[in-house]
Amino acid sequence: MAGLVSRPLPMRREPGIVTRIGELLHEAARQVVPALGSGRITQTRVVNRPIPADGFPSVGAVPSVPGYYEAVSHSGITLGPVIGRLLASEILGGERDELLADFRPERFAP
């Protein structure tokens, strides 16, 4: 989508490092959710995360792609619930909330 960039990960790609990170995350998650203890990791990947070019979330309808809505943010844990609620309301009810005005994808339109 327009306005999105992908920044390289600042991590060296040493053999086995991705698998080890996955194991450490799984171990930490089991401390919070013990039921994960019997689960197993089937695949571990490290990818570049898309981020809007200006560093701020991009939330709403993308004018160049009818029917497509996006919610791109590096604040998913903290902003995810409110972004989800506002975007769902927009999609279902058709009304744009002013809280998202500064974060609309059309700010990247040429």
mmCIF file of C-alpha atoms in Angstrom:
data_model
loop_
_atom_site.group_PDB
_atom_site.id
_atom_site.type_symbol
_atom_site.label_atom_id
_atom_site.label_comp_id
_atom_site.label_asym_id
_atom_site.label_seq_id
_atom_site.Cartn_x
_atom_site.Cartn_y
_atom_site.Cartn_z
ATOM 1 C CA MET A 1 0.000 0.000 0.000
ATOM 2 C CA ALA A 2 1.105 3.539 -0.576
ATOM 3 C CA GLY A 3 2.902 5.111 2.323
ATOM 4 C CA LEU A 4 4.205 1.871 3.816
ATOM 5 C CA VAL A 5 7.870 1.093 4.186
ATOM 6 C CA SER A 6 9.597 -1.981 5.478
ATOM 7 C CA ARG A 7 12.570 -1.440 7.710
ATOM 8 C CA PRO A 8 15.243 -4.129 8.031
ATOM 9 C CA LEU A 9 15.452 -5.930 11.308
ATOM 10 C CA PRO A 10 18.431 -4.877 13.422
ATOM 11 C CA MET A 11 19.201 -8.526 14.179
ATOM 12 C CA ARG A 12 21.966 -10.677 12.781
ATOM 13 C CA ARG A 13 20.676 -13.815 11.110
ATOM 14 C CA GLU A 14 22.864 -16.377 12.841
ATOM 15 C CA PRO A 15 21.967 -20.030 12.268
ATOM 16 C CA GLY A 16 19.420 -21.174 14.848
ATOM 17 C CA ILE A 17 18.837 -17.724 16.365
ATOM 18 C CA VAL A 18 15.248 -17.487 15.103
ATOM 19 C CA THR A 19 14.419 -20.919 16.513
ATOM 20 C CA ARG A 20 16.008 -20.008 19.845
ATOM 21 C CA ILE A 21 14.059 -16.753 20.034
ATOM 22 C CA GLY A 22 10.847 -18.690 19.383
ATOM 23 C CA GLU A 23 11.721 -21.107 22.192
ATOM 24 C CA LEU A 24 12.411 -18.254 24.609
ATOM 25 C CA LEU A 25 9.137 -16.528 23.723
ATOM 26 C CA HIS A 26 7.235 -19.792 24.146
ATOM 27 C CA GLU A 27 8.878 -20.331 27.519
ATOM 28 C CA ALA A 28 7.923 -16.813 28.639
ATOM 29 C CA ALA A 29 4.357 -17.255 27.368
ATOM 30 C CA ARG A 30 3.989 -20.493 29.374
ATOM 31 C CA GLN A 31 4.727 -18.480 32.522
ATOM 32 C CA VAL A 32 1.619 -16.407 31.816
ATOM 33 C CA VAL A 33 -0.544 -19.115 30.214
ATOM 34 C CA PRO A 34 0.458 -22.491 31.669
ATOM 35 C CA ALA A 35 -1.803 -24.362 29.220
ATOM 36 C CA LEU A 36 0.714 -23.497 26.495
ATOM 37 C CA GLY A 37 3.132 -25.902 28.147
ATOM 38 C CA SER A 38 1.889 -28.864 26.145
ATOM 39 C CA GLY A 39 1.923 -26.932 22.886
ATOM 40 C CA ARG A 40 4.764 -27.114 20.433
ATOM 41 C CA ILE A 41 6.192 -24.621 17.998
ATOM 42 C CA THR A 42 5.700 -25.829 14.443
ATOM 43 C CA GLN A 43 7.384 -22.911 12.698
ATOM 44 C CA THR A 44 9.300 -19.800 13.682
ATOM 45 C CA ARG A 45 9.796 -16.863 11.341
ATOM 46 C CA VAL A 46 11.218 -13.389 11.604
ATOM 47 C CA VAL A 47 9.852 -10.879 9.136
ATOM 48 C CA ASN A 48 10.085 -7.196 8.447
ATOM 49 C CA ARG A 49 7.173 -5.273 9.880
ATOM 50 C CA PRO A 50 5.456 -2.758 7.629
ATOM 51 C CA ILE A 51 5.220 0.731 9.057
ATOM 52 C CA PRO A 52 3.687 3.840 7.519
ATOM 53 C CA ALA A 53 6.360 6.092 6.011
ATOM 54 C CA ASP A 54 5.673 8.847 8.559
ATOM 55 C CA GLY A 55 5.832 6.432 11.507
ATOM 56 C CA PHE A 56 2.203 6.960 12.567
ATOM 57 C CA PRO A 57 -0.652 4.432 12.309
ATOM 58 C CA SER A 58 -2.593 4.170 9.058
ATOM 59 C CA VAL A 59 -6.202 3.283 9.815
ATOM 60 C CA GLY A 60 -9.256 3.290 7.571
ATOM 61 C CA ALA A 61 -10.414 2.800 4.025
ATOM 62 C CA VAL A 62 -7.795 2.936 1.282
ATOM 63 C CA PRO A 63 -9.352 5.107 -1.443
ATOM 64 C CA SER A 64 -7.533 3.395 -4.322
ATOM 65 C CA VAL A 65 -8.833 -0.077 -3.350
ATOM 66 C CA PRO A 66 -12.640 -0.140 -2.960
ATOM 67 C CA GLY A 67 -13.761 -2.167 0.056
ATOM 68 C CA TYR A 68 -10.253 -2.449 1.525
ATOM 69 C CA TYR A 69 -9.579 -1.192 5.037
ATOM 70 C CA GLU A 70 -6.264 -1.296 6.829
ATOM 71 C CA ALA A 71 -5.016 -0.928 10.383
ATOM 72 C CA VAL A 72 -1.221 -0.673 10.323
ATOM 73 C CA SER A 73 0.501 0.310 13.549
ATOM 74 C CA HIS A 74 3.464 -0.499 15.738
ATOM 75 C CA SER A 75 1.251 0.106 18.761
ATOM 76 C CA GLY A 76 -0.938 -2.949 18.292
ATOM 77 C CA ILE A 77 -0.910 -4.012 21.911
ATOM 78 C CA THR A 78 -1.796 -0.601 23.309
ATOM 79 C CA LEU A 79 -3.921 0.801 20.478
ATOM 80 C CA GLY A 80 -5.296 -2.457 19.042
ATOM 81 C CA PRO A 81 -8.545 -2.537 21.033
ATOM 82 C CA VAL A 82 -9.529 1.066 20.279
ATOM 83 C CA ILE A 83 -8.406 0.902 16.643
ATOM 84 C CA GLY A 84 -10.355 -2.337 16.215
ATOM 85 C CA ARG A 85 -13.494 -0.855 17.752
ATOM 86 C CA LEU A 86 -13.331 2.357 15.705
ATOM 87 C CA LEU A 87 -12.552 0.585 12.444
ATOM 88 C CA ALA A 88 -15.253 -2.051 12.975
ATOM 89 C CA SER A 89 -17.772 0.713 13.647
ATOM 90 C CA GLU A 90 -16.707 2.479 10.452
ATOM 91 C CA ILE A 91 -16.913 -0.679 8.353
ATOM 92 C CA LEU A 92 -20.290 -1.737 9.745
ATOM 93 C CA GLY A 93 -21.906 1.680 10.148
ATOM 94 C CA GLY A 94 -20.187 3.727 7.480
ATOM 95 C CA GLU A 95 -19.407 6.659 9.783
ATOM 96 C CA ARG A 96 -15.833 7.893 10.094
ATOM 97 C CA ASP A 97 -14.757 8.717 13.645
ATOM 98 C CA GLU A 98 -12.834 11.973 14.062
ATOM 99 C CA LEU A 99 -10.377 10.211 16.396
ATOM 100 C CA LEU A 100 -8.877 8.596 13.303
ATOM 101 C CA ALA A 101 -8.783 11.770 11.169
ATOM 102 C CA ASP A 102 -5.002 12.252 11.395
ATOM 103 C CA PHE A 103 -4.317 8.573 10.711
ATOM 104 C CA ARG A 104 -6.291 8.001 7.503
ATOM 105 C CA PRO A 105 -4.491 6.248 4.608
ATOM 106 C CA GLU A 106 -5.500 9.027 2.212
ATOM 107 C CA ARG A 107 -2.818 11.236 3.756
ATOM 108 C CA PHE A 108 -0.428 9.317 1.478
ATOM 109 C CA ALA A 109 -2.385 9.997 -1.708
ATOM 110 C CA PRO A 110 -0.345 11.767 -4.404
#
